[in-house]
Tab-separated table of C-alpha atoms and ligand atoms in Angstrom:
chain	number	residue	atom	x	y	z
V	1	MET	CA	-94.381	5.437	41.314
V	2	PHE	CA	-94.761	3.024	38.343
V	3	GLY	CA	-92.480	2.285	35.622
V	4	ILE	CA	-92.600	1.291	32.136
V	5	ASN	CA	-90.820	-1.560	30.225
V	6	GLY	CA	-88.240	0.921	28.682
V	7	ASN	CA	-87.730	-1.398	25.867
V	8	PHE	CA	-91.073	-0.144	24.281
V	9	LEU	CA	-89.500	3.137	23.643
V	10	LYS	CA	-86.771	1.253	21.984
V	11	LEU	CA	-89.045	-0.103	19.379
V	12	ALA	CA	-87.723	2.190	15.888
V	13	ASN	CA	-90.923	2.459	14.144
V	14	ASN	CA	-94.896	2.327	14.441
V	15	TYR	CA	-95.746	-1.471	13.592
V	16	LEU	CA	-95.750	-1.128	9.380
V	17	PHE	CA	-99.018	-2.839	8.231
V	18	ALA	CA	-100.526	0.049	10.846
V	19	THR	CA	-98.693	2.501	9.379
V	20	VAL	CA	-99.693	1.247	5.495
V	21	ASN	CA	-102.943	1.072	7.201
V	22	ASN	CA	-102.919	4.765	8.236
V	23	LYS	CA	-101.538	6.124	4.869
V	24	ALA	CA	-104.228	4.770	2.785
V	25	LYS	CA	-107.101	5.806	5.012
V	26	ASP	CA	-105.360	9.416	5.132
V	27	TYR	CA	-106.015	8.798	1.378
V	28	GLU	CA	-109.034	7.217	1.217
V	29	ARG	CA	-110.473	10.502	3.147
V	30	ALA	CA	-108.556	13.264	1.195
V	31	ASN	CA	-109.958	11.858	-1.970
V	32	PRO	CA	-113.492	10.610	-1.532
V	33	ASP	CA	-114.462	9.970	-5.106
V	34	LYS	CA	-111.293	7.307	-5.439
V	35	LYS	CA	-111.552	3.768	-5.250
V	36	VAL	CA	-108.596	2.313	-3.696
V	37	ILE	CA	-107.646	-1.295	-4.292
V	38	LYS	CA	-105.649	-2.942	-1.017
V	39	LEU	CA	-103.101	-5.373	-2.267
V	40	GLY	CA	-101.008	-4.347	1.015
V	41	ILE	CA	-102.197	-6.272	4.198
V	42	GLY	CA	-102.302	-10.020	3.785
V	43	ASP	CA	-105.621	-10.433	4.901
V	44	ALA	CA	-108.133	-13.106	3.777
V	45	VAL	CA	-111.918	-12.162	1.798
V	46	LEU	CA	-112.687	-15.510	0.883
V	47	PRO	CA	-115.535	-16.334	2.887
V	48	LEU	CA	-115.019	-19.560	5.144
V	49	ALA	CA	-115.719	-23.062	3.844
V	50	PRO	CA	-119.469	-24.218	3.927
V	51	ALA	CA	-117.621	-27.036	6.015
V	52	VAL	CA	-116.341	-25.134	8.435
V	53	VAL	CA	-119.438	-23.002	8.787
V	54	ASP	CA	-121.376	-25.827	9.429
V	55	ALA	CA	-119.076	-27.324	12.060
V	56	MET	CA	-118.747	-23.621	14.153
V	57	VAL	CA	-123.067	-23.748	14.152
V	58	LYS	CA	-123.373	-27.107	15.225
V	59	ALA	CA	-120.675	-26.170	18.111
V	60	SER	CA	-122.401	-23.274	19.137
V	61	LYS	CA	-126.239	-25.734	19.581
V	62	GLU	CA	-123.928	-27.982	21.605
V	63	MET	CA	-122.896	-24.821	23.521
V	64	GLY	CA	-126.715	-23.905	24.204
V	65	LYS	CA	-127.255	-26.995	25.994
V	66	ALA	CA	-126.598	-28.122	29.632
V	67	GLU	CA	-125.611	-31.694	28.445
V	68	THR	CA	-123.578	-30.525	25.730
V	69	PHE	CA	-122.005	-26.915	27.176
V	70	ARG	CA	-118.109	-26.700	27.847
V	71	GLY	CA	-115.994	-24.727	29.576
V	72	TYR	CA	-112.493	-24.243	29.957
V	73	PRO	CA	-110.996	-26.244	27.179
V	74	PRO	CA	-107.706	-28.345	27.679
V	75	TYR	CA	-104.282	-26.035	28.113
V	76	GLN	CA	-103.284	-28.055	24.455
V	77	GLY	CA	-106.141	-28.155	22.887
V	78	TYR	CA	-108.936	-30.667	22.220
V	79	ASP	CA	-108.730	-33.920	21.266
V	80	PHE	CA	-110.141	-33.850	18.164
V	81	LEU	CA	-108.372	-31.145	16.970
V	82	LEU	CA	-104.568	-32.657	17.781
V	83	GLU	CA	-105.795	-35.849	16.355
V	84	ALA	CA	-107.033	-34.267	12.851
V	85	ILE	CA	-103.775	-32.180	13.411
V	86	ALA	CA	-100.711	-34.835	13.841
V	87	GLU	CA	-102.797	-37.291	11.454
V	88	ASN	CA	-103.140	-34.583	8.554
V	89	ASP	CA	-100.499	-32.108	8.805
V	90	TYR	CA	-97.729	-34.945	9.893
V	91	LYS	CA	-98.380	-38.679	9.429
V	92	VAL	CA	-99.420	-37.987	5.680
V	93	ARG	CA	-96.049	-36.285	4.996
V	94	GLY	CA	-94.102	-39.324	6.650
V	95	VAL	CA	-93.815	-37.056	9.937
V	96	ASP	CA	-94.734	-38.917	14.142
V	97	ILE	CA	-95.773	-35.967	15.743
V	98	SER	CA	-97.872	-36.999	18.426
V	99	LYS	CA	-101.269	-35.174	20.730
V	100	ASP	CA	-98.973	-34.268	23.422
V	101	GLU	CA	-96.492	-32.446	20.979
V	102	ILE	CA	-99.092	-29.847	19.819
V	103	PHE	CA	-100.404	-27.119	21.668
V	104	VAL	CA	-103.743	-25.362	20.065
V	105	SER	CA	-103.498	-21.707	19.986
V	106	ASP	CA	-105.292	-18.207	18.908
V	107	GLY	CA	-102.786	-17.246	16.687
V	108	ALA	CA	-99.283	-17.988	15.356
V	109	LYS	CA	-98.069	-14.236	15.657
V	110	SER	CA	-99.067	-14.150	19.539
V	111	ASP	CA	-97.189	-17.829	19.945
V	112	CYS	CA	-93.894	-16.641	17.723
V	113	SER	CA	-94.054	-13.569	20.429
V	114	ASN	CA	-94.841	-15.482	23.092
V	115	ILE	CA	-92.616	-18.207	22.678
V	116	LEU	CA	-89.865	-16.097	23.651
V	117	ASP	CA	-90.521	-16.406	27.293
V	118	LEU	CA	-88.670	-19.696	27.112
V	119	PHE	CA	-85.253	-18.220	26.199
V	120	SER	CA	-82.881	-16.641	27.718
V	121	VAL	CA	-82.507	-12.180	27.196
V	122	ASP	CA	-78.976	-12.768	26.579
V	123	ASN	CA	-79.930	-15.201	23.601
V	124	ARG	CA	-78.755	-13.523	20.099
V	125	ILE	CA	-81.084	-13.562	17.224
V	126	ALA	CA	-81.028	-14.633	14.023
V	127	VAL	CA	-83.798	-13.220	11.373
V	128	GLN	CA	-84.282	-13.349	7.609
V	129	ASP	CA	-83.904	-9.773	6.096
V	130	PRO	CA	-86.493	-8.605	5.235
V	131	VAL	CA	-88.422	-10.509	7.427
V	132	TYR	CA	-92.116	-10.546	9.451
V	133	PRO	CA	-91.589	-7.419	11.583
V	134	VAL	CA	-92.998	-9.089	15.076
V	135	TYR	CA	-90.454	-11.727	14.808
V	136	VAL	CA	-88.095	-8.313	15.716
V	137	ASP	CA	-89.786	-5.937	17.484
V	138	SER	CA	-91.647	-8.760	19.982
V	139	ASN	CA	-87.513	-9.220	20.822
V	140	VAL	CA	-87.145	-5.711	21.223
V	141	ILE	CA	-89.687	-5.378	23.468
V	142	GLU	CA	-88.020	-8.577	25.967
V	143	GLY	CA	-84.648	-6.341	25.560
V	144	ARG	CA	-82.813	-8.995	23.221
V	145	ALA	CA	-82.263	-6.845	20.186
V	146	GLY	CA	-80.646	-4.089	21.260
V	147	ARG	CA	-80.287	-0.055	20.561
V	148	ALA	CA	-82.079	0.775	17.226
V	149	ARG	CA	-80.050	1.888	14.643
V	150	PRO	CA	-80.702	4.821	12.116
V	151	ASN	CA	-81.689	2.757	9.277
V	152	GLY	CA	-84.283	1.001	12.011
V	153	SER	CA	-82.351	-2.446	12.259
V	154	TYR	CA	-81.069	-3.633	16.027
V	155	ASN	CA	-77.252	-3.682	16.640
V	156	LYS	CA	-78.241	-6.990	18.464
V	157	VAL	CA	-80.283	-8.789	15.825
V	158	ILE	CA	-78.003	-11.121	13.695
V	159	TYR	CA	-79.726	-9.944	10.022
V	160	LEU	CA	-79.091	-12.709	7.314
V	161	PRO	CA	-79.516	-11.068	3.858
V	162	CYS	CA	-82.575	-12.393	1.806
V	163	VAL	CA	-81.211	-10.661	-1.704
V	164	GLU	CA	-81.779	-11.531	-5.677
V	165	SER	CA	-78.173	-12.841	-5.430
V	166	ASN	CA	-77.968	-15.784	-3.222
V	167	GLY	CA	-82.190	-16.310	-4.607
V	168	PHE	CA	-83.514	-14.769	-1.281
V	169	MET	CA	-82.302	-18.288	0.233
V	170	PRO	CA	-80.450	-16.785	3.784
V	171	GLU	CA	-77.162	-17.985	4.197
V	172	PHE	CA	-75.120	-18.411	7.861
V	173	PRO	CA	-73.958	-15.740	9.791
V	174	GLU	CA	-70.319	-14.425	11.012
V	175	ARG	CA	-71.958	-14.111	14.462
V	176	GLN	CA	-73.313	-16.977	15.692
V	177	PRO	CA	-76.692	-16.572	16.302
V	178	ASP	CA	-79.031	-18.717	19.599
V	179	ILE	CA	-81.868	-18.874	17.926
V	180	ILE	CA	-82.975	-18.499	14.460
V	181	TYR	CA	-85.818	-17.510	12.677
V	182	LEU	CA	-86.955	-19.253	9.573
V	183	ASN	CA	-90.164	-18.397	7.444
V	184	PHE	CA	-90.936	-20.337	4.761
V	185	PRO	CA	-93.173	-19.786	2.213
V	186	ASN	CA	-91.598	-16.325	3.258
V	187	ASN	CA	-93.197	-13.540	3.916
V	188	PRO	CA	-92.317	-11.105	2.237
V	189	THR	CA	-90.345	-12.303	-0.699
V	190	GLY	CA	-92.768	-15.609	-1.451
V	191	ALA	CA	-89.790	-17.609	-1.676
V	192	MET	CA	-89.450	-21.220	-0.312
V	193	ALA	CA	-86.719	-23.173	0.443
V	194	ASP	CA	-85.897	-26.845	-0.229
V	195	TYR	CA	-84.969	-30.016	1.243
V	196	ASP	CA	-81.399	-29.318	1.125
V	197	THR	CA	-81.543	-25.598	2.262
V	198	LEU	CA	-83.357	-26.554	5.330
V	199	LYS	CA	-81.313	-29.937	5.751
V	200	ARG	CA	-78.232	-27.192	5.746
V	201	TRP	CA	-80.273	-25.213	8.326
V	202	VAL	CA	-81.159	-28.232	10.874
V	203	ASP	CA	-77.407	-29.144	11.029
V	204	TYR	CA	-75.989	-25.715	11.341
V	205	ALA	CA	-78.350	-25.500	14.238
V	206	LEU	CA	-77.595	-29.017	15.885
V	207	ASP	CA	-73.941	-28.370	15.323
V	208	ILE	CA	-74.124	-24.996	17.323
V	209	ASN	CA	-77.055	-25.824	19.718
V	210	ALA	CA	-78.929	-23.351	18.267
V	211	ILE	CA	-82.973	-23.662	18.040
V	212	ILE	CA	-85.086	-22.971	14.869
V	213	LEU	CA	-88.448	-21.120	14.771
V	214	TYR	CA	-90.055	-22.256	12.243
V	215	ASP	CA	-92.836	-20.044	10.693
V	216	GLY	CA	-94.753	-22.202	7.967
V	217	ALA	CA	-97.773	-19.945	7.929
V	218	TYR	CA	-97.928	-20.127	4.563
V	219	GLU	CA	-97.539	-24.089	4.171
V	220	ALA	CA	-100.921	-24.629	2.371
V	221	PHE	CA	-99.612	-22.487	-0.814
V	222	ILE	CA	-97.033	-24.519	-1.762
V	223	THR	CA	-97.311	-25.758	-5.177
V	224	GLU	CA	-93.983	-27.401	-5.500
V	225	ASP	CA	-92.302	-30.173	-4.132
V	226	LYS	CA	-90.720	-28.946	-1.267
V	227	PRO	CA	-90.745	-29.583	2.658
V	228	ARG	CA	-94.141	-28.938	3.824
V	229	SER	CA	-93.073	-29.324	7.264
V	230	ILE	CA	-89.585	-28.625	8.985
V	231	TYR	CA	-89.710	-31.944	10.885
V	232	GLU	CA	-89.143	-33.431	7.198
V	233	ILE	CA	-85.838	-33.196	7.979
V	234	PRO	CA	-83.861	-35.714	9.844
V	235	ASN	CA	-83.200	-34.510	13.301
V	236	ALA	CA	-85.020	-31.389	13.047
V	237	LYS	CA	-87.072	-32.537	16.049
V	238	LYS	CA	-84.198	-32.327	18.180
V	239	CYS	CA	-83.780	-28.226	17.509
V	240	ALA	CA	-87.135	-26.911	15.612
V	241	ILE	CA	-90.094	-25.728	16.867
V	242	GLU	CA	-92.860	-25.210	14.171
V	243	PHE	CA	-95.580	-22.402	14.315
V	244	ARG	CA	-98.854	-23.170	11.700
V	245	SER	CA	-101.564	-21.422	11.443
V	246	PHE	CA	-105.369	-21.522	9.950
V	247	SER	CA	-105.509	-18.046	9.120
V	248	LYS	CA	-104.436	-18.224	5.575
V	249	THR	CA	-105.053	-21.744	5.406
V	250	ALA	CA	-108.561	-21.705	5.545
V	251	GLY	CA	-109.200	-17.990	6.300
V	252	PHE	CA	-109.377	-17.834	9.872
V	253	THR	CA	-108.066	-14.679	9.964
V	254	GLY	CA	-110.968	-13.534	11.926
V	255	VAL	CA	-111.777	-16.570	13.931
V	256	ARG	CA	-108.311	-16.812	15.005
V	257	CYS	CA	-107.106	-20.473	15.190
V	258	ALA	CA	-103.343	-21.675	15.019
V	259	TYR	CA	-101.123	-23.896	16.513
V	260	THR	CA	-97.664	-25.013	18.065
V	261	VAL	CA	-95.269	-28.513	17.636
V	262	ILE	CA	-92.571	-28.370	20.090
V	263	PRO	CA	-91.413	-32.000	19.850
V	264	LYS	CA	-90.601	-34.383	23.165
V	265	GLU	CA	-86.891	-34.616	22.305
V	266	LEU	CA	-86.364	-30.896	21.950
V	267	ARG	CA	-83.945	-30.387	25.155
V	268	THR	CA	-81.646	-27.959	26.507
V	269	SER	CA	-78.791	-29.213	29.473
V	270	GLY	CA	-81.489	-31.446	30.203
V	271	VAL	CA	-84.962	-29.273	30.419
V	272	SER	CA	-87.697	-30.161	27.791
V	273	LEU	CA	-89.217	-26.768	26.221
V	274	ASN	CA	-92.487	-28.949	25.696
V	275	ASP	CA	-92.849	-28.780	29.524
V	276	LEU	CA	-91.822	-25.372	29.550
V	277	TRP	CA	-94.165	-24.280	27.271
V	278	TYR	CA	-97.227	-26.296	28.810
V	279	ARG	CA	-96.123	-24.968	31.830
V	280	ARG	CA	-96.025	-21.217	30.205
V	281	GLN	CA	-99.693	-21.847	28.683
V	282	ALA	CA	-101.125	-23.326	31.672
V	283	THR	CA	-100.115	-20.227	33.295
V	284	LYS	CA	-100.933	-17.365	30.713
V	285	PHE	CA	-103.462	-19.100	28.539
V	286	ASN	CA	-106.722	-20.579	28.762
V	287	GLY	CA	-107.145	-21.967	25.075
V	288	VAL	CA	-108.971	-21.619	22.449
V	289	SER	CA	-112.951	-21.769	22.101
V	290	TYR	CA	-114.370	-24.776	21.314
V	291	VAL	CA	-116.400	-23.682	18.820
V	292	VAL	CA	-113.264	-22.503	16.963
V	293	GLN	CA	-111.111	-25.514	17.757
V	294	ARG	CA	-114.804	-27.583	15.712
V	295	ALA	CA	-114.206	-24.990	12.970
V	296	ALA	CA	-110.548	-25.695	12.647
V	297	GLU	CA	-111.121	-29.454	13.128
V	298	ALA	CA	-113.706	-29.424	9.646
V	299	VAL	CA	-110.682	-28.108	7.798
V	300	TYR	CA	-109.495	-31.293	7.840
V	301	SER	CA	-112.973	-32.857	6.295
V	302	PRO	CA	-112.814	-34.331	3.130
V	303	GLU	CA	-115.277	-31.395	2.128
V	304	GLY	CA	-113.400	-28.691	4.634
V	305	LYS	CA	-110.178	-29.852	2.840
V	306	ARG	CA	-111.812	-29.371	-1.059
V	307	GLN	CA	-113.582	-26.213	0.246
V	308	THR	CA	-110.397	-24.760	1.340
V	309	LYS	CA	-108.176	-25.667	-1.413
V	310	GLU	CA	-110.430	-23.880	-3.941
V	311	SER	CA	-110.257	-20.664	-1.936
V	312	ILE	CA	-106.115	-21.473	-1.836
V	313	ASP	CA	-106.037	-21.781	-5.368
V	314	TYR	CA	-108.145	-18.775	-6.211
V	315	TYR	CA	-105.367	-16.874	-4.593
V	316	LEU	CA	-102.746	-18.462	-6.109
V	317	GLU	CA	-104.864	-17.633	-9.519
V	318	ASN	CA	-104.467	-13.834	-8.224
V	319	ALA	CA	-101.210	-14.098	-7.642
V	320	LYS	CA	-100.042	-15.210	-11.284
V	321	ILE	CA	-102.329	-12.788	-12.790
V	322	ILE	CA	-100.681	-10.121	-10.547
V	323	LYS	CA	-97.339	-11.310	-11.189
V	324	GLN	CA	-97.855	-11.840	-15.363
V	325	GLY	CA	-99.444	-8.193	-15.185
V	326	LEU	CA	-96.032	-6.569	-13.685
V	327	GLU	CA	-93.990	-8.600	-15.934
V	328	GLU	CA	-95.940	-7.547	-18.528
V	329	ILE	CA	-94.733	-3.731	-17.901
V	330	GLY	CA	-91.379	-4.435	-17.607
V	331	LEU	CA	-91.498	-5.028	-13.427
V	332	LYS	CA	-88.929	-7.802	-12.046
V	333	THR	CA	-91.333	-10.137	-9.730
V	334	TYR	CA	-90.300	-12.958	-7.476
V	335	GLY	CA	-92.249	-15.158	-5.315
V	336	GLY	CA	-96.164	-15.711	-5.839
V	337	VAL	CA	-95.444	-19.631	-7.103
V	338	ASN	CA	-96.023	-20.862	-3.566
V	339	SER	CA	-96.658	-17.829	-1.603
V	340	PRO	CA	-99.838	-15.490	-2.027
V	341	TYR	CA	-96.903	-12.431	-2.240
V	342	ILE	CA	-95.647	-11.265	-5.034
V	343	TRP	CA	-92.271	-9.282	-4.354
V	344	VAL	CA	-91.694	-6.729	-6.772
V	345	LYS	CA	-88.758	-4.847	-7.532
V	346	THR	CA	-89.292	-1.640	-7.500
V	347	LEU	CA	-87.535	1.289	-9.902
V	348	ASP	CA	-84.434	2.525	-9.320
V	349	LYS	CA	-85.457	6.025	-9.269
V	350	PHE	CA	-87.912	5.084	-6.686
V	351	GLY	CA	-87.223	4.392	-2.839
V	352	SER	CA	-90.173	1.438	-1.301
V	353	TRP	CA	-92.000	4.607	0.308
V	354	GLU	CA	-91.665	6.724	-2.771
V	355	PHE	CA	-93.075	3.682	-4.684
V	356	PHE	CA	-95.841	3.319	-1.746
V	357	ASP	CA	-96.743	6.578	-2.543
V	358	TYR	CA	-96.864	6.836	-6.075
V	359	LEU	CA	-98.770	3.900	-6.672
V	360	LEU	CA	-101.493	4.933	-4.276
V	361	ARG	CA	-101.558	8.818	-5.755
V	362	LYS	CA	-101.586	7.514	-9.341
V	363	VAL	CA	-103.110	4.298	-9.327
V	364	GLN	CA	-104.428	4.267	-6.141
V	365	ILE	CA	-103.507	0.815	-5.066
V	366	VAL	CA	-101.924	0.379	-1.505
V	367	SER	CA	-98.682	-1.603	-1.555
V	368	THR	CA	-96.548	-2.770	1.316
V	369	PRO	CA	-92.961	-1.238	1.109
V	370	GLY	CA	-90.015	-3.433	1.060
V	371	GLU	CA	-88.077	-1.440	3.776
V	372	GLY	CA	-90.718	-1.568	6.048
V	373	PHE	CA	-89.660	-5.252	6.673
V	374	GLY	CA	-85.887	-4.896	6.611
V	375	SER	CA	-82.888	-2.932	4.890
V	376	CYS	CA	-83.022	-5.581	2.190
V	377	GLY	CA	-86.138	-5.176	1.548
V	378	LYS	CA	-85.351	-1.613	-0.102
V	379	GLY	CA	-85.878	-1.672	-3.493
V	380	PHE	CA	-88.956	-4.042	-3.583
V	381	MET	CA	-92.958	-3.786	-2.798
V	382	ARG	CA	-94.661	-6.523	-1.497
V	383	LEU	CA	-98.127	-7.092	-3.000
V	384	SER	CA	-100.892	-9.325	-1.606
V	385	ALA	CA	-102.864	-11.761	-3.483
V	386	PHE	CA	-105.634	-11.512	-1.165
V	387	ASN	CA	-108.035	-9.840	-2.830
V	388	PHE	CA	-111.143	-10.242	-4.986
V	389	ARG	CA	-110.492	-11.357	-9.076
V	390	GLU	CA	-112.375	-8.508	-10.016
V	391	ASN	CA	-110.464	-5.855	-7.553
V	392	ILE	CA	-107.056	-7.956	-9.202
V	393	LEU	CA	-108.157	-7.242	-12.603
V	394	GLU	CA	-108.544	-3.602	-12.182
V	395	ALA	CA	-105.303	-3.643	-9.947
V	396	VAL	CA	-103.195	-5.344	-12.693
V	397	GLU	CA	-105.511	-2.929	-15.586
V	398	ARG	CA	-104.484	0.081	-13.728
V	399	LEU	CA	-100.848	-1.126	-13.096
V	400	LYS	CA	-100.484	-1.078	-17.021
V	401	LYS	CA	-101.011	1.914	-16.960
V	402	LEU	CA	-97.500	2.665	-15.408
V	403	LYS	CA	-96.280	1.802	-18.845
V	404	LYS	CA	-94.825	5.218	-18.889
V	405	ILE	CA	-92.906	5.224	-15.966
V	406	ARG	CA	-90.100	2.757	-16.887
V	407	ARG	CA	-86.786	2.991	-17.643
M	1	PLP	C1	-94.898	-14.949	8.675
M	1	PLP	C2	-96.407	-14.975	9.327
M	1	PLP	N1	-96.221	-15.815	10.525
M	1	PLP	C3	-97.540	-15.827	11.499
M	1	PLP	C4	-98.362	-14.491	10.733
M	1	PLP	C5	-99.860	-14.752	11.653
M	1	PLP	O1	-100.492	-15.803	11.597
M	1	PLP	P1	-102.194	-15.942	13.044
M	1	PLP	O2	-103.410	-14.582	12.007
M	1	PLP	O3	-102.288	-16.558	12.992
M	1	PLP	O4	-101.677	-14.577	13.727
M	1	PLP	C6	-98.460	-13.950	9.355
M	1	PLP	C7	-99.583	-12.742	9.563
M	1	PLP	O5	-99.312	-12.054	8.083
M	1	PLP	C8	-97.179	-14.111	9.035
M	1	PLP	O6	-97.295	-13.497	7.857
């Protein structure tokens, strides 16, 4: 008789965004006359940059000719993309990352889950709370998280509270972790760490022989003078893996392309993590298509940079409009400056899911309940700036109608 991986049964809830989607769909089905504005899930709405589309068309045509057809791509990615990444995302910031330290993939979500193949099941993980749910759930599936508590947290996971009183910056935990997830700009709080904060974490990780899994999926939204890569911090190459994605940078959520950096210097007990990940990818992954890698390369062309920046600026302006609108009606907001997410303090009388239902029923706005990201998200909701300007403006007008609910 076959058995299943029993860890799946330990998953506390449905995947957060699936629940949010289902609730919105149920509401739309029951109220077909109402226009629902979705500020819940962070998914790009603007079309791909023309430079990216041109590159995809050109690459597709190459695939249609015998002389330029390509089969399986190299495991780590084509040289043209690896070189563009090394040059534009690292060298210009004074960081030396070589081609063989970069692994192109189909997404940061899969990478930050799959990377767990490299680590012992006994390792203790630490996550920011609130947290992008993928980190915790993928550890649950691997059997590293322990038992679910009634509030949805897990007994073996070390939670690092990110709350108003610490500016949403994690502090060192009492229990010592082996694997530390850091995500900046942060989803969901929108907080961005400064140099000193990241340096403290790098020094701490080196001190306790832990590894940092640094998720920089929203790096393109950084507007302040803050590190864009963990490797801007001295010695981070000895203790950190970095995940980046073209999803939010260039609207590739439907195209699928990302990359992970594993420096050669990252070793434990004499074993190179770069070698392990190469072995893992060669076994379980057959690479990203030529067309998509050419599309990603085009993001770094002069037109590609200008066009994708226009989209980022558009979303950041949306974030500013939402933030101002909410503050006008007296709600306290965070984030939205280095991030497409606004972290909003709900009113005392509402729990996060209650506030989600209230917004959906009263003004037909879909949000994401803060509690869905962890117990420290209680009393908050996340609004996403990934929508068209007209919808953002209408959402803000509708939210202003809620003035009445103020304390
Ligand atoms: C923090 C964070 N990391 C990773 C991802 C996933 O990125 P990708 O689309 O490359 O899988 C997301 C997507 O929302 C995210 O919020």
